[in-house]
PDB file of C-alpha atoms in Angstrom:
ATOM      1  CA  MET A 177      -1.033 -18.080  -5.309  1.00  0.00           C
ATOM      2  CA  LEU A 178       0.783 -20.297  -4.098  1.00  0.00           C
ATOM      3  CA  PRO A 179       0.322 -22.037  -1.316  1.00  0.00           C
ATOM      4  CA  PHE A 180       2.519 -21.256   2.410  1.00  0.00           C
ATOM      5  CA  ILE A 181       5.985 -22.550   4.189  1.00  0.00           C
ATOM      6  CA  LEU A 182       6.170 -22.399   7.932  1.00  0.00           C
ATOM      7  CA  LEU A 183       9.483 -20.956   9.010  1.00  0.00           C
ATOM      8  CA  PRO A 184      10.420 -20.010  12.467  1.00  0.00           C
ATOM      9  CA  VAL A 185      11.617 -16.737  12.160  1.00  0.00           C
ATOM     10  CA  GLY A 186      13.134 -14.741  15.118  1.00  0.00           C
ATOM     11  CA  ILE A 187      11.842 -11.572  16.318  1.00  0.00           C
ATOM     12  CA  VAL A 188      12.910  -8.336  18.450  1.00  0.00           C
ATOM     13  CA  ASN A 189      11.561  -5.846  20.102  1.00  0.00           C
ATOM     14  CA  SER A 190      12.161  -2.186  20.755  1.00  0.00           C
ATOM     15  CA  ASP A 191      12.707  -3.206  24.412  1.00  0.00           C
ATOM     16  CA  LYS A 192      15.374  -5.944  23.287  1.00  0.00           C
ATOM     17  CA  GLU A 193      13.164  -8.887  24.334  1.00  0.00           C
ATOM     18  CA  GLU A 194      13.607 -12.054  21.662  1.00  0.00           C
ATOM     19  CA  LYS A 195      11.796 -14.557  20.629  1.00  0.00           C
ATOM     20  CA  THR A 196      10.908 -17.067  18.086  1.00  0.00           C
ATOM     21  CA  VAL A 197       7.962 -17.835  15.929  1.00  0.00           C
ATOM     22  CA  THR A 198       6.198 -19.435  12.845  1.00  0.00           C
ATOM     23  CA  ALA A 199       5.959 -17.348  10.205  1.00  0.00           C
ATOM     24  CA  ARG A 200       3.780 -18.188   6.980  1.00  0.00           C
ATOM     25  CA  ILE A 201       6.522 -17.365   3.577  1.00  0.00           C
ATOM     26  CA  GLN A 202       5.950 -17.637   0.212  1.00  0.00           C
ATOM     27  CA  PRO A 203       9.125 -19.171  -0.969  1.00  0.00           C
ATOM     28  CA  GLU A 204       8.889 -17.299  -4.464  1.00  0.00           C
ATOM     29  CA  GLN A 205       9.410 -14.025  -3.092  1.00  0.00           C
ATOM     30  CA  ILE A 206      12.333 -15.202  -1.199  1.00  0.00           C
ATOM     31  CA  ASP A 207      15.635 -12.914  -3.120  1.00  0.00           C
ATOM     32  CA  TYR A 208      18.842 -15.822  -1.645  1.00  0.00           C
ATOM     33  CA  TYR A 209      19.845 -16.644   2.431  1.00  0.00           C
ATOM     34  CA  TYR A 210      22.786 -16.963   3.761  1.00  0.00           C
ATOM     35  CA  PRO A 211      25.119 -18.263   7.377  1.00  0.00           C
ATOM     36  CA  GLY A 212      23.769 -16.621  10.543  1.00  0.00           C
ATOM     37  CA  PHE A 213      26.827 -14.939  12.405  1.00  0.00           C
ATOM     38  CA  HIS A 214      26.413 -17.866  14.789  1.00  0.00           C
ATOM     39  CA  SER A 215      24.047 -20.251  13.897  1.00  0.00           C
ATOM     40  CA  GLY A 216      20.616 -19.733  11.603  1.00  0.00           C
ATOM     41  CA  SER A 217      20.070 -18.763   8.149  1.00  0.00           C
ATOM     42  CA  VAL A 218      19.022 -14.786   7.320  1.00  0.00           C
ATOM     43  CA  ILE A 219      16.668 -15.116   4.406  1.00  0.00           C
ATOM     44  CA  VAL A 220      16.424 -11.704   2.335  1.00  0.00           C
ATOM     45  CA  ASN A 221      13.308 -11.092   0.184  1.00  0.00           C
ATOM     46  CA  LYS A 222      12.862  -9.765  -3.366  1.00  0.00           C
ATOM     47  CA  SER A 223      11.649  -6.806  -1.247  1.00  0.00           C
ATOM     48  CA  GLY A 224      14.572  -6.522   0.125  1.00  0.00           C
ATOM     49  CA  ASN A 225      13.774  -7.385   3.411  1.00  0.00           C
ATOM     50  CA  SER A 226      15.323  -9.753   5.454  1.00  0.00           C
ATOM     51  CA  PHE A 227      14.823 -12.170   8.717  1.00  0.00           C
ATOM     52  CA  PHE A 228      16.193 -14.663  11.427  1.00  0.00           C
ATOM     53  CA  THR A 229      15.727 -18.955  11.308  1.00  0.00           C
ATOM     54  CA  ASN A 230      16.807 -20.941  13.255  1.00  0.00           C
ATOM     55  CA  LEU A 231      17.252 -22.918  10.536  1.00  0.00           C
ATOM     56  CA  SER A 232      20.858 -23.933   9.639  1.00  0.00           C
ATOM     57  CA  ILE A 233      21.924 -23.488   5.431  1.00  0.00           C
ATOM     58  CA  GLU A 234      21.288 -27.386   4.873  1.00  0.00           C
ATOM     59  CA  LYS A 235      18.021 -27.650   6.689  1.00  0.00           C
ATOM     60  CA  LEU A 236      16.605 -24.689   4.236  1.00  0.00           C
ATOM     61  CA  ASP A 237      18.010 -25.749   1.502  1.00  0.00           C
ATOM     62  CA  ALA A 238      16.249 -29.057   1.974  1.00  0.00           C
ATOM     63  CA  VAL A 239      12.441 -27.608   3.694  1.00  0.00           C
ATOM     64  CA  LEU A 240      12.529 -25.313  -0.187  1.00  0.00           C
ATOM     65  CA  VAL A 241      13.665 -28.614  -2.668  1.00  0.00           C
ATOM     66  CA  GLN A 242      10.273 -30.171  -0.401  1.00  0.00           C
ATOM     67  CA  TYR A 243       8.152 -27.208  -1.299  1.00  0.00           C
ATOM     68  CA  ASP A 244       8.932 -27.645  -4.787  1.00  0.00           C
ATOM     69  CA  LYS A 245       8.074 -31.276  -5.010  1.00  0.00           C
ATOM     70  CA  GLU A 246       4.968 -30.731  -3.064  1.00  0.00           C
ATOM     71  CA  ARG A 247       3.727 -27.761  -4.912  1.00  0.00           C
ATOM     72  CA  LYS A 248       4.395 -29.764  -8.138  1.00  0.00           C
ATOM     73  CA  SER A 249       2.711 -32.708  -6.859  1.00  0.00           C
ATOM     74  CA  LYS A 250       0.290 -30.469  -5.385  1.00  0.00           C
ATOM     75  CA  THR A 251      -0.831 -28.104  -8.332  1.00  0.00           C
ATOM     76  CA  GLY A 252      -3.765 -25.818  -8.332  1.00  0.00           C
ATOM     77  CA  LYS A 253      -3.976 -25.578  -4.254  1.00  0.00           C
ATOM     78  CA  PHE A 254      -3.503 -23.047  -2.108  1.00  0.00           C
ATOM     79  CA  GLY A 255      -2.983 -23.024   2.046  1.00  0.00           C
ATOM     80  CA  ILE A 256      -0.106 -23.991   3.736  1.00  0.00           C
ATOM     81  CA  LEU A 257       2.344 -26.912   3.320  1.00  0.00           C
ATOM     82  CA  GLU A 258       3.539 -27.905   6.688  1.00  0.00           C
ATOM     83  CA  ILE A 259       7.423 -29.620   5.728  1.00  0.00           C
ATOM     84  CA  LYS A 260       8.388 -31.816   7.996  1.00  0.00           C
ATOM     85  CA  LEU A 261      12.748 -32.806   7.631  1.00  0.00           C
TER      86      LEU A 261
END
C-alpha cells in the first residue's frame, strides 16, 4: 500500500452546515481535478466520487509533485506524507 497525503476537504451535512476537515488521500486514486466555481479545486476519484479542497489548482499540482518525489525517495514505506508548501 502506498502512503497517504493530508489534504483539507470541505464537507456539508444535510442541514447545510459546512466544515473543513483534513482527509487522508491516496493520490493514485485521483482520476482528475479541476478549478472550483469560486475558489479551490474539485478532485474526482477513479471511483467517480468527488470532493472539494480549498487548495488552488497550482497548489494541488505542487502537492502532488512533491508527493511523487517523497514517495520515490522513501520506497516501501507506508504511512502519511505531510506535504508542506
